[in-house]
Every structure is written in structure tokens, then in C-alpha cells.
């Protein structure tokens, strides 16, 4: 079986009825994809939630009074 670019080139040649040369170039993507944007937004929400909990006076008092610690992986942002 031919590699995908070769098959694509052959299909294009057949479609246009003349010989064509297919050249594929990979370029650096300089814009965010929707998935990258969503991932970044989720990470920012998580960081804000962790910061908010860590700075909460009640949480600080509990940590100080009971020698407790905060498990950051248990913090979930509220949507």
C-alpha cells in the first residue's frame, strides 16, 4: 500500500486529469487550537481556586489550629 501523500497525489492527478506534484509542508502553528485554549482556561481556573482556598482565613485558621495541610489536588474550581 502506498503512503497517504502518494495516494493523495494520485487521486488529485486522476481528478484533475493531469500530472500534479503534491508538496506538503509542516509549519509552526502560532495560534491556539480550541483544545489548547480550553486546557489553558481550565488550568487558570484551577490555579485561581487553589490560591483562593490557600488565602481563605478560615482555611488558614484550621491549618494553624490543627497543624493541618492542604491537599491541592483535592481542590476543584466551581464553574
CSV table of C-alpha atoms in Angstrom, one decimal:
chain,number,residue,atom,x,y,z
A,1,UNK,CA,0.0,0.0,0.0
A,2,UNK,CA,1.3,3.4,-0.9
A,3,UNK,CA,1.9,6.1,1.8
A,4,UNK,CA,-1.0,8.6,2.2
A,5,UNK,CA,0.7,11.5,0.4
A,6,UNK,CA,1.3,9.3,-2.6
A,7,UNK,CA,-2.3,8.2,-2.7
A,8,UNK,CA,-3.5,11.7,-2.3
A,9,UNK,CA,-1.2,12.8,-5.2
A,10,UNK,CA,-2.5,10.0,-7.4
A,11,UNK,CA,-6.2,10.8,-6.6
A,12,UNK,CA,-5.6,14.5,-7.4
A,13,UNK,CA,-3.9,13.6,-10.7
A,14,UNK,CA,-6.9,11.4,-11.6
A,15,UNK,CA,-9.4,14.0,-10.5
A,16,UNK,CA,-7.8,16.9,-12.5
A,17,UNK,CA,-6.8,14.6,-15.4
A,18,UNK,CA,-3.2,15.8,-15.5
A,19,UNK,CA,0.1,15.2,-13.6
A,20,UNK,CA,0.5,17.1,-10.4
A,21,UNK,CA,3.2,17.3,-7.8
A,22,UNK,CA,1.9,17.3,-4.2
A,23,UNK,CA,4.1,19.0,-1.7
A,24,UNK,CA,3.2,19.0,2.0
A,25,UNK,CA,5.0,21.4,4.4
A,26,UNK,CA,4.5,21.4,8.1
A,27,UNK,CA,4.6,24.8,9.6
A,28,UNK,CA,4.8,26.0,13.2
A,29,UNK,CA,1.2,26.7,14.4
A,30,UNK,CA,1.3,30.1,16.0
A,31,UNK,CA,-2.4,30.2,17.1
A,32,UNK,CA,-4.0,28.3,19.9
A,33,UNK,CA,-6.3,25.4,19.0
A,34,UNK,CA,-9.7,25.3,20.7
A,35,UNK,CA,-8.4,22.3,22.8
A,36,UNK,CA,-5.3,24.3,23.9
A,37,UNK,CA,-7.5,27.3,24.8
A,38,UNK,CA,-9.8,25.2,26.9
A,39,UNK,CA,-6.9,23.5,28.6
A,40,UNK,CA,-5.3,26.8,29.4
A,41,UNK,CA,-8.6,28.2,30.8
A,42,UNK,CA,-9.1,25.1,33.0
A,43,UNK,CA,-5.5,25.4,34.3
A,44,UNK,CA,-6.1,29.1,35.1
A,45,UNK,CA,-9.3,28.3,36.9
A,46,UNK,CA,-7.6,25.6,38.9
A,47,UNK,CA,-4.8,27.9,39.9
A,48,UNK,CA,-7.3,30.6,41.0
A,49,UNK,CA,-9.2,28.1,43.0
A,50,UNK,CA,-6.1,26.8,44.8
A,51,UNK,CA,-4.9,30.4,45.5
A,52,UNK,CA,-8.4,31.4,46.8
A,53,UNK,CA,-8.5,28.4,49.2
A,54,UNK,CA,-5.0,28.8,50.4
A,55,UNK,CA,-5.7,32.5,51.2
A,56,UNK,CA,-9.0,31.9,52.9
A,57,UNK,CA,-8.9,33.0,56.6
A,58,UNK,CA,-11.0,30.0,57.8
A,59,UNK,CA,-8.8,27.6,56.0
A,60,UNK,CA,-5.6,29.3,57.3
A,61,UNK,CA,-7.1,29.1,60.9
A,62,UNK,CA,-7.8,25.4,60.6
A,63,UNK,CA,-4.4,24.7,59.2
A,64,UNK,CA,-2.8,26.7,62.1
A,65,UNK,CA,-5.0,25.3,64.8
A,66,UNK,CA,-4.8,21.6,63.9
A,67,UNK,CA,-1.4,21.5,62.2
A,68,UNK,CA,-3.2,20.5,59.1
A,69,UNK,CA,-2.1,20.6,55.5
A,70,UNK,CA,-3.9,21.5,52.3
A,71,UNK,CA,-4.1,18.8,49.6
A,72,UNK,CA,-4.1,20.9,46.4
A,73,UNK,CA,-5.1,18.0,44.2
A,74,UNK,CA,-8.4,17.9,46.1
A,75,UNK,CA,-9.3,21.4,45.2
A,76,UNK,CA,-11.8,21.7,42.3
A,77,UNK,CA,-12.9,25.1,40.8
A,78,UNK,CA,-16.5,26.0,40.9
A,79,UNK,CA,-17.8,26.6,37.3
